[in-house]
Tab-separated table of N, CA, C and O in Angstrom:
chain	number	residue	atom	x	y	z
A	1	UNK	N	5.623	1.226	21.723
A	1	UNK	CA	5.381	-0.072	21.119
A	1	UNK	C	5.298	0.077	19.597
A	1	UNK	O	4.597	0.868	18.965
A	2	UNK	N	6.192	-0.883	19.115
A	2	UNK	CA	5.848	-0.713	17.183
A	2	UNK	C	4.587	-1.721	16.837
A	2	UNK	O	4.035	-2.676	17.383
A	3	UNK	N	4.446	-0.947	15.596
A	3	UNK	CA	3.039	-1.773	15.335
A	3	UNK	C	3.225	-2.230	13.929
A	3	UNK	O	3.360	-1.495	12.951
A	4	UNK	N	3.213	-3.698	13.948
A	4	UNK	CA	3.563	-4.568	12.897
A	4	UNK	C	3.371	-4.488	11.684
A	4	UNK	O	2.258	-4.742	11.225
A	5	UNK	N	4.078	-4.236	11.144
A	5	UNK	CA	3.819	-3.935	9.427
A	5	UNK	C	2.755	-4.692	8.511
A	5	UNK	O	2.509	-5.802	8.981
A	6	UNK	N	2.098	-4.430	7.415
A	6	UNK	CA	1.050	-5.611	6.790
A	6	UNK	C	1.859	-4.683	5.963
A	6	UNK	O	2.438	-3.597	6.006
A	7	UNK	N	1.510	-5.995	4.948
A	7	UNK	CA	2.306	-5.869	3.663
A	7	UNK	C	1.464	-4.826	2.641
A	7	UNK	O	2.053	-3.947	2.013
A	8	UNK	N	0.081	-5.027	2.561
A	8	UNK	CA	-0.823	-3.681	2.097
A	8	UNK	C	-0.259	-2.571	2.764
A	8	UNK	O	-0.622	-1.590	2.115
A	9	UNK	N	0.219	-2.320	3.418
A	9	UNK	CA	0.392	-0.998	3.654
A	9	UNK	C	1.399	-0.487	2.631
A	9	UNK	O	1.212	0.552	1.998
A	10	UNK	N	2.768	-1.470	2.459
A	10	UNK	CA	3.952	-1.557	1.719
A	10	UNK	C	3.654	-1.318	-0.018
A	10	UNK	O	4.344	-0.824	-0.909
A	11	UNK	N	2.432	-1.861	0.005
A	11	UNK	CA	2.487	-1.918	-1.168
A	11	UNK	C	1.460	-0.465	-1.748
A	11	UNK	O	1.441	-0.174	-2.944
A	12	UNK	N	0.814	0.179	-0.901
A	12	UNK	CA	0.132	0.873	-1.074
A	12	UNK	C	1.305	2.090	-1.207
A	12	UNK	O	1.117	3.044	-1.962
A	13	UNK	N	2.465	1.962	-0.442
A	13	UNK	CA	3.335	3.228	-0.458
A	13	UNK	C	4.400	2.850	-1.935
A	13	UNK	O	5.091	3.738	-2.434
A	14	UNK	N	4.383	1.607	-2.418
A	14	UNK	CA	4.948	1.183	-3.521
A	14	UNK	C	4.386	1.618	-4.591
A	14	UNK	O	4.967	1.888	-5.643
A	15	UNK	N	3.007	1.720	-4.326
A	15	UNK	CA	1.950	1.924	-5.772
A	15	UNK	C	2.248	3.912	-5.739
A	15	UNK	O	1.972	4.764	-6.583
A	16	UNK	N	2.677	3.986	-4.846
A	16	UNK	CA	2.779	5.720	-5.103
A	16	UNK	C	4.252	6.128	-5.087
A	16	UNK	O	4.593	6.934	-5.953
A	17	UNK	N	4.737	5.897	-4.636
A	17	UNK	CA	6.246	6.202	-5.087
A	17	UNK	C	7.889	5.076	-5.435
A	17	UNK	O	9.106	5.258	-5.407
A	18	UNK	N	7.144	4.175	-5.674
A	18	UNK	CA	7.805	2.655	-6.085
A	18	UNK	C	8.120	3.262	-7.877
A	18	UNK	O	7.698	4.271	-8.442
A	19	UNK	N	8.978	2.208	-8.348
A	19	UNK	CA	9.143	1.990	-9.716
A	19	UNK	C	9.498	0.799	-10.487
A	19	UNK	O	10.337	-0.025	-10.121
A	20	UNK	N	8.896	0.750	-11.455
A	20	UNK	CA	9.559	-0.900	-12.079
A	20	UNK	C	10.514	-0.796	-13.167
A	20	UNK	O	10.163	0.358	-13.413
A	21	UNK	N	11.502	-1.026	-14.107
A	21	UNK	CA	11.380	-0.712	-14.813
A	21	UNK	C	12.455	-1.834	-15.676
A	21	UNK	O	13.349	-2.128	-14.881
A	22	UNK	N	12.611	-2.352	-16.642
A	22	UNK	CA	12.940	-3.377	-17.463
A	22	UNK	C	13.471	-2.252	-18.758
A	22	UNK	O	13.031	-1.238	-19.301
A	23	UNK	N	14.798	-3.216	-18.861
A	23	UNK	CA	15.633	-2.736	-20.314
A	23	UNK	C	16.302	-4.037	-20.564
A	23	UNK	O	16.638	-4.976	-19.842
A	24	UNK	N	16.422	-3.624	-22.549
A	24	UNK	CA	17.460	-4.697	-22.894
A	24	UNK	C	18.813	-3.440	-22.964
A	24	UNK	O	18.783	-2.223	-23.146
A	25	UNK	N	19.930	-4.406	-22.727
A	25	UNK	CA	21.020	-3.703	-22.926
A	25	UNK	C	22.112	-4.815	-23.314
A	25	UNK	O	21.907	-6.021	-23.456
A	26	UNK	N	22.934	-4.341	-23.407
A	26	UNK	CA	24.031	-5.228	-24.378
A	26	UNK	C	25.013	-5.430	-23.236
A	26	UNK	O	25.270	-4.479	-22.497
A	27	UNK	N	25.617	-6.715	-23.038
A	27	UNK	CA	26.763	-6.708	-21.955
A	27	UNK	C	27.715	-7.274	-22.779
A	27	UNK	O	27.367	-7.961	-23.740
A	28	UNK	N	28.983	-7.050	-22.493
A	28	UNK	CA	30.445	-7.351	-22.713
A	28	UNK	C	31.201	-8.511	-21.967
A	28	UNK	O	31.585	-8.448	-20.799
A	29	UNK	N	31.323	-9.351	-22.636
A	29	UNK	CA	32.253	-11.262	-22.120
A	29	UNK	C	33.507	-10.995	-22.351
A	29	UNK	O	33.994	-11.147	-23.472
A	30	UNK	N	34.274	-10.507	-21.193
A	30	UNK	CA	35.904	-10.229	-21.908
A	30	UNK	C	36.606	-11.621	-22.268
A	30	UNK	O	37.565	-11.648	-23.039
A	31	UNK	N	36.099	-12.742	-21.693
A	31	UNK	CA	36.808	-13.643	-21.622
A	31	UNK	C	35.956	-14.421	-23.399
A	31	UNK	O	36.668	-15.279	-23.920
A	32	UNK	N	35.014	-14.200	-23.926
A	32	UNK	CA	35.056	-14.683	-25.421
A	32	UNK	C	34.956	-13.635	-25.989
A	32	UNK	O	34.190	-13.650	-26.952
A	33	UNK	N	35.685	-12.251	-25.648
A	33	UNK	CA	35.443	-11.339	-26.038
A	33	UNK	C	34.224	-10.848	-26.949
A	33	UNK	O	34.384	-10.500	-28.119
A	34	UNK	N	33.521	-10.851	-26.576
A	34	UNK	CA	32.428	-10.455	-27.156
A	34	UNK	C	31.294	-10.195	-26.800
A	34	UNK	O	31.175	-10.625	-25.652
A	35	UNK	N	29.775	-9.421	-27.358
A	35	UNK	CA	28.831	-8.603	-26.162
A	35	UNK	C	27.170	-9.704	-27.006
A	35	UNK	O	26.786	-10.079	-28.114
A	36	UNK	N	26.819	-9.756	-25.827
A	36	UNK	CA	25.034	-10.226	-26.122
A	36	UNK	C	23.877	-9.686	-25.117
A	36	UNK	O	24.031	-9.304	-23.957
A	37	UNK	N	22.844	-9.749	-25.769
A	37	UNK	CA	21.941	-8.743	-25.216
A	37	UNK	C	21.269	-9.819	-23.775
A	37	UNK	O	21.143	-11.025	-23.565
A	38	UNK	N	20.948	-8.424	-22.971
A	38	UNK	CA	20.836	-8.896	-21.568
A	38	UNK	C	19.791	-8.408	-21.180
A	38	UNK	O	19.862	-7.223	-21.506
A	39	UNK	N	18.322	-8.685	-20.399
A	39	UNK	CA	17.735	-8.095	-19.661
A	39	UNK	C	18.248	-7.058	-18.382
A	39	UNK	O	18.726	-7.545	-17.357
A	40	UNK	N	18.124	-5.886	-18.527
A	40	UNK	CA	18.359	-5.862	-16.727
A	40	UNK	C	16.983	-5.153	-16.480
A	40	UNK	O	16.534	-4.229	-17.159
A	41	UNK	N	16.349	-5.782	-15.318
A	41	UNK	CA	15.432	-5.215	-14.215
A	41	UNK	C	15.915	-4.922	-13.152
A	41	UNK	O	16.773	-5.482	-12.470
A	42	UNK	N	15.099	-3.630	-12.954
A	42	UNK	CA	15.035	-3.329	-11.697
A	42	UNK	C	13.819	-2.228	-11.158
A	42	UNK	O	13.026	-1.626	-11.882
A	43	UNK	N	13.938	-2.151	-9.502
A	43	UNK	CA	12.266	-2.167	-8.851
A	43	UNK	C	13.244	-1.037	-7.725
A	43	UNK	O	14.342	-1.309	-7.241
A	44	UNK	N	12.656	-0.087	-7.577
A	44	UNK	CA	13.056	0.785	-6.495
A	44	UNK	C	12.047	1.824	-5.724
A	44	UNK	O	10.931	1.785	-6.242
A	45	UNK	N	12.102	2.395	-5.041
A	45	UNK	CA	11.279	3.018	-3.654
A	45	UNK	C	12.468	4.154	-3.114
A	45	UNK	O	13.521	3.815	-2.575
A	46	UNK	N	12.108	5.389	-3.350
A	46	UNK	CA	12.744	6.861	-2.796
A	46	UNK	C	11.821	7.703	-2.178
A	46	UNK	O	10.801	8.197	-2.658
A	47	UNK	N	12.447	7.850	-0.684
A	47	UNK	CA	11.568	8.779	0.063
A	47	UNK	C	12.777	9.407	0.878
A	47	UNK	O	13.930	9.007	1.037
A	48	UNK	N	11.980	10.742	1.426
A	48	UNK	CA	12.504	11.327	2.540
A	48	UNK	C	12.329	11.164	3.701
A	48	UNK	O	13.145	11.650	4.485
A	49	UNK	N	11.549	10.653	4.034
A	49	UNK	CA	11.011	10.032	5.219
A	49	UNK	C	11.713	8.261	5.356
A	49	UNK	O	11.063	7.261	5.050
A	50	UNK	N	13.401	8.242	5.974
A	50	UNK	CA	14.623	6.961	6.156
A	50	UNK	C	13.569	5.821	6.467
A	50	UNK	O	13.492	4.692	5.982
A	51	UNK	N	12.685	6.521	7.529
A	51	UNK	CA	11.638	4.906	8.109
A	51	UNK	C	11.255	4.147	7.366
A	51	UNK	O	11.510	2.944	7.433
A	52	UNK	N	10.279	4.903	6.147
A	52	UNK	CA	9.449	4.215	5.195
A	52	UNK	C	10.338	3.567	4.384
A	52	UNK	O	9.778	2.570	3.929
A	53	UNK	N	11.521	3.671	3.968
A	53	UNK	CA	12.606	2.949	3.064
A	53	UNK	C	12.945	2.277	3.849
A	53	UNK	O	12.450	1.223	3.450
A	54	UNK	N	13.536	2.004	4.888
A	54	UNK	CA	14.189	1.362	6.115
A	54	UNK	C	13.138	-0.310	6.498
A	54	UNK	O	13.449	-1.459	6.815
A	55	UNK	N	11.921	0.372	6.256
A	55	UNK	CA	11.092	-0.497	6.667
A	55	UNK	C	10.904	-1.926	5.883
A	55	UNK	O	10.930	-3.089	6.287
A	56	UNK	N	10.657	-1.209	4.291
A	56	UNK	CA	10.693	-2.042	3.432
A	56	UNK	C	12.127	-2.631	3.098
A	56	UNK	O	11.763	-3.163	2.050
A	57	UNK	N	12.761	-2.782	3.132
A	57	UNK	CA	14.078	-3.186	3.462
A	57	UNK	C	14.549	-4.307	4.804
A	57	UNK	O	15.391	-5.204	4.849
A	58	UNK	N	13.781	-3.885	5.603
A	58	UNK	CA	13.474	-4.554	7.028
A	58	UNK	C	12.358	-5.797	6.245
A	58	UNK	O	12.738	-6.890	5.825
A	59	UNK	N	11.494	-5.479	6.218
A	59	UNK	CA	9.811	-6.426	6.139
A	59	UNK	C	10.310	-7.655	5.154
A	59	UNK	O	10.014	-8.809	5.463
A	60	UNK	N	11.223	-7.326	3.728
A	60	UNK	CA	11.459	-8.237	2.440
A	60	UNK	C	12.732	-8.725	2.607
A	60	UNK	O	12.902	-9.743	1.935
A	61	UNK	N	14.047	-8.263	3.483
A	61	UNK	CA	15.186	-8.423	3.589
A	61	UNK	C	15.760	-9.055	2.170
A	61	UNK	O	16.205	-10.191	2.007
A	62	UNK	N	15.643	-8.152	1.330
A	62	UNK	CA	15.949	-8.070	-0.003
A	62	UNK	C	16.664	-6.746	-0.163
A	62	UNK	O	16.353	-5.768	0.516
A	63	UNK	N	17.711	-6.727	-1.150
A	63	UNK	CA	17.964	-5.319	-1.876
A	63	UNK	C	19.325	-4.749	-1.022
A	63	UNK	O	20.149	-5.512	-0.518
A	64	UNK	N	19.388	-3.514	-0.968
A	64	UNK	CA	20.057	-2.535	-0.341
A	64	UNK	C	19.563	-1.471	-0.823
A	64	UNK	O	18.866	-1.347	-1.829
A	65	UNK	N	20.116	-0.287	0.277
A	65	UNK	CA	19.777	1.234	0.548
A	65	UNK	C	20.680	2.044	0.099
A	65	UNK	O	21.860	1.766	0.315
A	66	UNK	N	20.293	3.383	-0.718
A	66	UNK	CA	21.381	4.079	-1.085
A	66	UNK	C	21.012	5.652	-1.012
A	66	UNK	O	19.911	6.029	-1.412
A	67	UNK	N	21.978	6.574	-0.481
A	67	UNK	CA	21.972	7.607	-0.225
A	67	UNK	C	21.852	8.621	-1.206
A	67	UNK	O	22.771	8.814	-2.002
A	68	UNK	N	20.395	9.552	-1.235
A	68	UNK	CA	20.408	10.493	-2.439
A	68	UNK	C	20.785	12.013	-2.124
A	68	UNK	O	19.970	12.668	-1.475
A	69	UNK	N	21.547	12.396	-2.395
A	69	UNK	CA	21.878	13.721	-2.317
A	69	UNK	C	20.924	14.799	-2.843
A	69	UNK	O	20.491	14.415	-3.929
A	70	UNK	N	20.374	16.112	-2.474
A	70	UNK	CA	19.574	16.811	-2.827
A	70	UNK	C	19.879	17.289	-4.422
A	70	UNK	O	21.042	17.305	-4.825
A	71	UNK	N	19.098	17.558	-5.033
A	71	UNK	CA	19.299	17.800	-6.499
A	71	UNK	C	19.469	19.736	-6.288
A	71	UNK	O	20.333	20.269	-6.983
A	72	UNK	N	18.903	20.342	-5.651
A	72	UNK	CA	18.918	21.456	-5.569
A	72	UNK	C	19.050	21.887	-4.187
A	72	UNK	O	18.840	21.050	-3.309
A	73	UNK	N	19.442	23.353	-3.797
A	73	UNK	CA	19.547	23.884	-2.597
A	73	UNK	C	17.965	24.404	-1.724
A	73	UNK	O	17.294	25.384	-2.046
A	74	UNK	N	17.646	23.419	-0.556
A	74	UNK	CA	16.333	23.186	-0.132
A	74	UNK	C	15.275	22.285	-0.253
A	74	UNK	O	14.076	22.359	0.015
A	75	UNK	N	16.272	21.077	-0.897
A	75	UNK	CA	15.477	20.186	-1.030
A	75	UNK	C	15.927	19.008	-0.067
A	75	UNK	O	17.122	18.998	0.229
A	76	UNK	N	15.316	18.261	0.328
A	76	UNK	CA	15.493	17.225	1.297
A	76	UNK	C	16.564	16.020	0.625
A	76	UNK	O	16.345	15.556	-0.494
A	77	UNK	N	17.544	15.658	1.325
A	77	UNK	CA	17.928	14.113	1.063
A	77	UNK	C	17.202	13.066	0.822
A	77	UNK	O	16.179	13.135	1.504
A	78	UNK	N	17.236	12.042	0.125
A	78	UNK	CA	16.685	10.522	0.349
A	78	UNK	C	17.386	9.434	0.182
A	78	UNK	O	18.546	9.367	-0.224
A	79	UNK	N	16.691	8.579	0.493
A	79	UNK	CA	16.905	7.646	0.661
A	79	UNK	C	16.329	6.286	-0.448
A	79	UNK	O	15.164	5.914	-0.303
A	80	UNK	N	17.097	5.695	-1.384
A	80	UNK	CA	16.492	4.776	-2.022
A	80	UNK	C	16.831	3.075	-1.831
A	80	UNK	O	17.934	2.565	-1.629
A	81	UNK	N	15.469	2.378	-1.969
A	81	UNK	CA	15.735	1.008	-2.000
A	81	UNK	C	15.607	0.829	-3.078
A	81	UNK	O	14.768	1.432	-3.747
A	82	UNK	N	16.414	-0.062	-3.552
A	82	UNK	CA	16.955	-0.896	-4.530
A	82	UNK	C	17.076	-2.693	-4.612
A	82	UNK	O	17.578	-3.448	-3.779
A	83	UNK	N	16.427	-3.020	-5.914
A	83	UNK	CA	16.518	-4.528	-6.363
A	83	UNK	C	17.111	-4.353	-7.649
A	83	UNK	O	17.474	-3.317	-8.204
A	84	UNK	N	17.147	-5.529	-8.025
A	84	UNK	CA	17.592	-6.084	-9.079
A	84	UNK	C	17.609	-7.718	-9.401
A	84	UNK	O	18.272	-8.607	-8.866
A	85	UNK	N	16.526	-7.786	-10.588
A	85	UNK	CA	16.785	-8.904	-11.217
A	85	UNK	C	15.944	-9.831	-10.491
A	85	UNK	O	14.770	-9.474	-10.382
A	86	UNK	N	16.253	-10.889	-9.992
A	86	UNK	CA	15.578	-11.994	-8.954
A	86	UNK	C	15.287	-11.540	-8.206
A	86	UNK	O	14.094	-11.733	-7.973
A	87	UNK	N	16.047	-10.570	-7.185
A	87	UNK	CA	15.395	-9.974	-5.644
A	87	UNK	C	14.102	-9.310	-6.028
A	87	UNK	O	13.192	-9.321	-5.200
A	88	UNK	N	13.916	-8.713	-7.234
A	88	UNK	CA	12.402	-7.719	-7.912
A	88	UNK	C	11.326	-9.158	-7.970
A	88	UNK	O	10.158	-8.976	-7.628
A	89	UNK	N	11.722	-10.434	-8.368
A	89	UNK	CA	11.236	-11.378	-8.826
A	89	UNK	C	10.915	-11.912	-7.206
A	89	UNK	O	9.811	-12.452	-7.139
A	90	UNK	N	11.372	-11.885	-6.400
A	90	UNK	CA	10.953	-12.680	-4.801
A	90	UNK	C	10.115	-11.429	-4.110
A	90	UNK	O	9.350	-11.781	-3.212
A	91	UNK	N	10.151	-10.323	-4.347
A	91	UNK	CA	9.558	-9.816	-3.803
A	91	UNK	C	8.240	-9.148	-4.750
A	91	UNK	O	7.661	-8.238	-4.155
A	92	UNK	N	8.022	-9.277	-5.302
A	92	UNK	CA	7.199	-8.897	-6.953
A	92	UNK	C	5.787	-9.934	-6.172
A	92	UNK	O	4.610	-9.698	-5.902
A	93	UNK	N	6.882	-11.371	-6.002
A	93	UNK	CA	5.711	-12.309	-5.990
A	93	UNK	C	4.981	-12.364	-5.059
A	93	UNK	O	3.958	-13.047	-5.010
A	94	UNK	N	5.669	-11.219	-3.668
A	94	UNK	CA	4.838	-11.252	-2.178
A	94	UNK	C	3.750	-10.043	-2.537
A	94	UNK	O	2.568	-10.209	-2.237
A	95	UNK	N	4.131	-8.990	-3.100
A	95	UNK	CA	3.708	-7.783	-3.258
A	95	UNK	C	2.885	-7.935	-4.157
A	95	UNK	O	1.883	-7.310	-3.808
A	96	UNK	N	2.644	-8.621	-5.563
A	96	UNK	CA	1.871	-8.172	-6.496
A	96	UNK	C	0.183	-8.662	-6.125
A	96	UNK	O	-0.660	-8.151	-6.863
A	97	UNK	N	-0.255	-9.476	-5.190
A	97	UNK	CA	-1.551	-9.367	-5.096
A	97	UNK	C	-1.810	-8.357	-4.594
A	97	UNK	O	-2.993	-8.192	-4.892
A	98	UNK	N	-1.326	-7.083	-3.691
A	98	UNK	CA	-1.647	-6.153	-3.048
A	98	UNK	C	-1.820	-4.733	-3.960
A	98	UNK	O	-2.265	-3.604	-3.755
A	99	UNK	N	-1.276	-5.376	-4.952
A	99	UNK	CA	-0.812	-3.563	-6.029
A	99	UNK	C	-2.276	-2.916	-6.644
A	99	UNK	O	-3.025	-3.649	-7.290
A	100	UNK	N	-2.532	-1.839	-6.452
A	100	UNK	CA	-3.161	-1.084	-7.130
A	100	UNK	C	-3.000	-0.228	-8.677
A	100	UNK	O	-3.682	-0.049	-9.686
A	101	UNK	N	-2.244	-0.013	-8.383
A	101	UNK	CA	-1.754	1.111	-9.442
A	101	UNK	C	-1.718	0.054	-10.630
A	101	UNK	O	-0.768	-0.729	-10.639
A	102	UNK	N	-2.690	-0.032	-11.649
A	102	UNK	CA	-2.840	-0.476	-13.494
A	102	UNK	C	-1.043	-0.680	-14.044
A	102	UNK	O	-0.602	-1.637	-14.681
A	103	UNK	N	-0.460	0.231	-13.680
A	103	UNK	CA	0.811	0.344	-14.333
A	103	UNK	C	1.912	-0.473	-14.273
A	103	UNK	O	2.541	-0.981	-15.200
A	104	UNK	N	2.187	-0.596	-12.347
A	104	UNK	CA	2.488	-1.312	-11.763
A	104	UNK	C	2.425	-2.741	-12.147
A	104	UNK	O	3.282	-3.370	-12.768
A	105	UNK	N	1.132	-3.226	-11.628
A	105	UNK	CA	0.509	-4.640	-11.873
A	105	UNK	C	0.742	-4.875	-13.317
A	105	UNK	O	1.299	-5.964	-13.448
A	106	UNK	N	0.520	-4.238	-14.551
A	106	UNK	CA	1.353	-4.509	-15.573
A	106	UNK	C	2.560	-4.979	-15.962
A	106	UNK	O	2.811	-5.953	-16.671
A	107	UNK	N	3.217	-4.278	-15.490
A	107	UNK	CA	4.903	-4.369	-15.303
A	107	UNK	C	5.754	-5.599	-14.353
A	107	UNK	O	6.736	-6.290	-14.623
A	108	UNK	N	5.035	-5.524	-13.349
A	108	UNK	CA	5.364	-6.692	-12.132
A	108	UNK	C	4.729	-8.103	-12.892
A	108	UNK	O	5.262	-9.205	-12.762
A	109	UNK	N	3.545	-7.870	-13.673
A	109	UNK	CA	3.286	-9.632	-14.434
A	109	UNK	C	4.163	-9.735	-15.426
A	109	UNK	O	4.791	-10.774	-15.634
A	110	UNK	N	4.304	-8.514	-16.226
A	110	UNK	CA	5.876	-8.955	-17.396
A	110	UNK	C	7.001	-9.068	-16.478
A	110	UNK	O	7.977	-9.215	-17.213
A	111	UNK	N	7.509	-9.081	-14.881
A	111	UNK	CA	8.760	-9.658	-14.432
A	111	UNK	C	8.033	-10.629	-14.061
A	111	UNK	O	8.473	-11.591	-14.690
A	112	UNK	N	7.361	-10.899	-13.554
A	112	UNK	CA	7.010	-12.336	-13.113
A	112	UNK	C	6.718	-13.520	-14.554
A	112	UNK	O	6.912	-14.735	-14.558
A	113	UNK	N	6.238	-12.704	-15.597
A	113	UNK	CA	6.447	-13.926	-16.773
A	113	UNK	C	7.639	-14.093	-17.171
A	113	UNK	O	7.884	-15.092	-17.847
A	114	UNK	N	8.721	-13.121	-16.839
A	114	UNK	CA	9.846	-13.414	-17.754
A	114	UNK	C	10.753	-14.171	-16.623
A	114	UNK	O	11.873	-14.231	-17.129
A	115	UNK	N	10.785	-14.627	-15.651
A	115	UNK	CA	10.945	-15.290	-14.284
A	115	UNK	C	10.373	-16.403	-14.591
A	115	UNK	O	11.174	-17.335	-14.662
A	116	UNK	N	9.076	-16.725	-14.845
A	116	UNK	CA	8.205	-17.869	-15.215
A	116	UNK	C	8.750	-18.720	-16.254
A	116	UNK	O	8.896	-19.929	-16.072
A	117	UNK	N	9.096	-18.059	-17.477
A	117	UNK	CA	9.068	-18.911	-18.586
A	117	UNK	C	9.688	-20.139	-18.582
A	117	UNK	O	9.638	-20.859	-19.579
């Protein structure tokens, strides 16, 4: 029998190996040829353990999953979930009463204000 996910749990495994992270970067308009500065966000979760990524992916039906190849010989594969942009912003807003981590909860209210404004 599976036993139903609570979202504290999600977020408790977010506050330890989750990430937020916000840049400006410059994008390119071929069609007025020319580049202006762009937010991109994005919010991701890498483990070795497929379930715990699988899950959150399952619970928010947000994002997609992407395959990490070992960086060295003996190290485990993973597995990362991935957002971007609005999907960080719909799921930010289920997750952020649950967050612990100072850093986190920092970061998730600057996407949620810049979503807000």
């Amino acid at each position: 029998m599976k036993k139903k996910v609570n979202i504290s749990y999600i977020a408790g495994l977010f506050d330890g190996e989750g990430c937020i992270t916000t840049s400006k970067i410059m994008k390119y308009n071929p069609m007025m040829k020319k580049r202006y500065p762009c937010t991109a966000i994005r919010m991701e979760l890498s483990n070795t353990d497929f379930g715990l990524v699988n899950l959150c992916k399952t619970y928010f039906k947000e994002g997609h999953i992407c395959d990490i190849s070992p960086r060295k010989k003996g190290y485990k594969p993973q597995k990362r979930w991935q957002l971007t942009h609005r999907q960080v912003y719909r799921v930010l807003k289920k997750l952020l009463p649950y967050l612990r981590n100072k850093d986190k909860i920092k970061k998730a209210k600057l996407v949620m204000k810049y979503y807000e404004a």
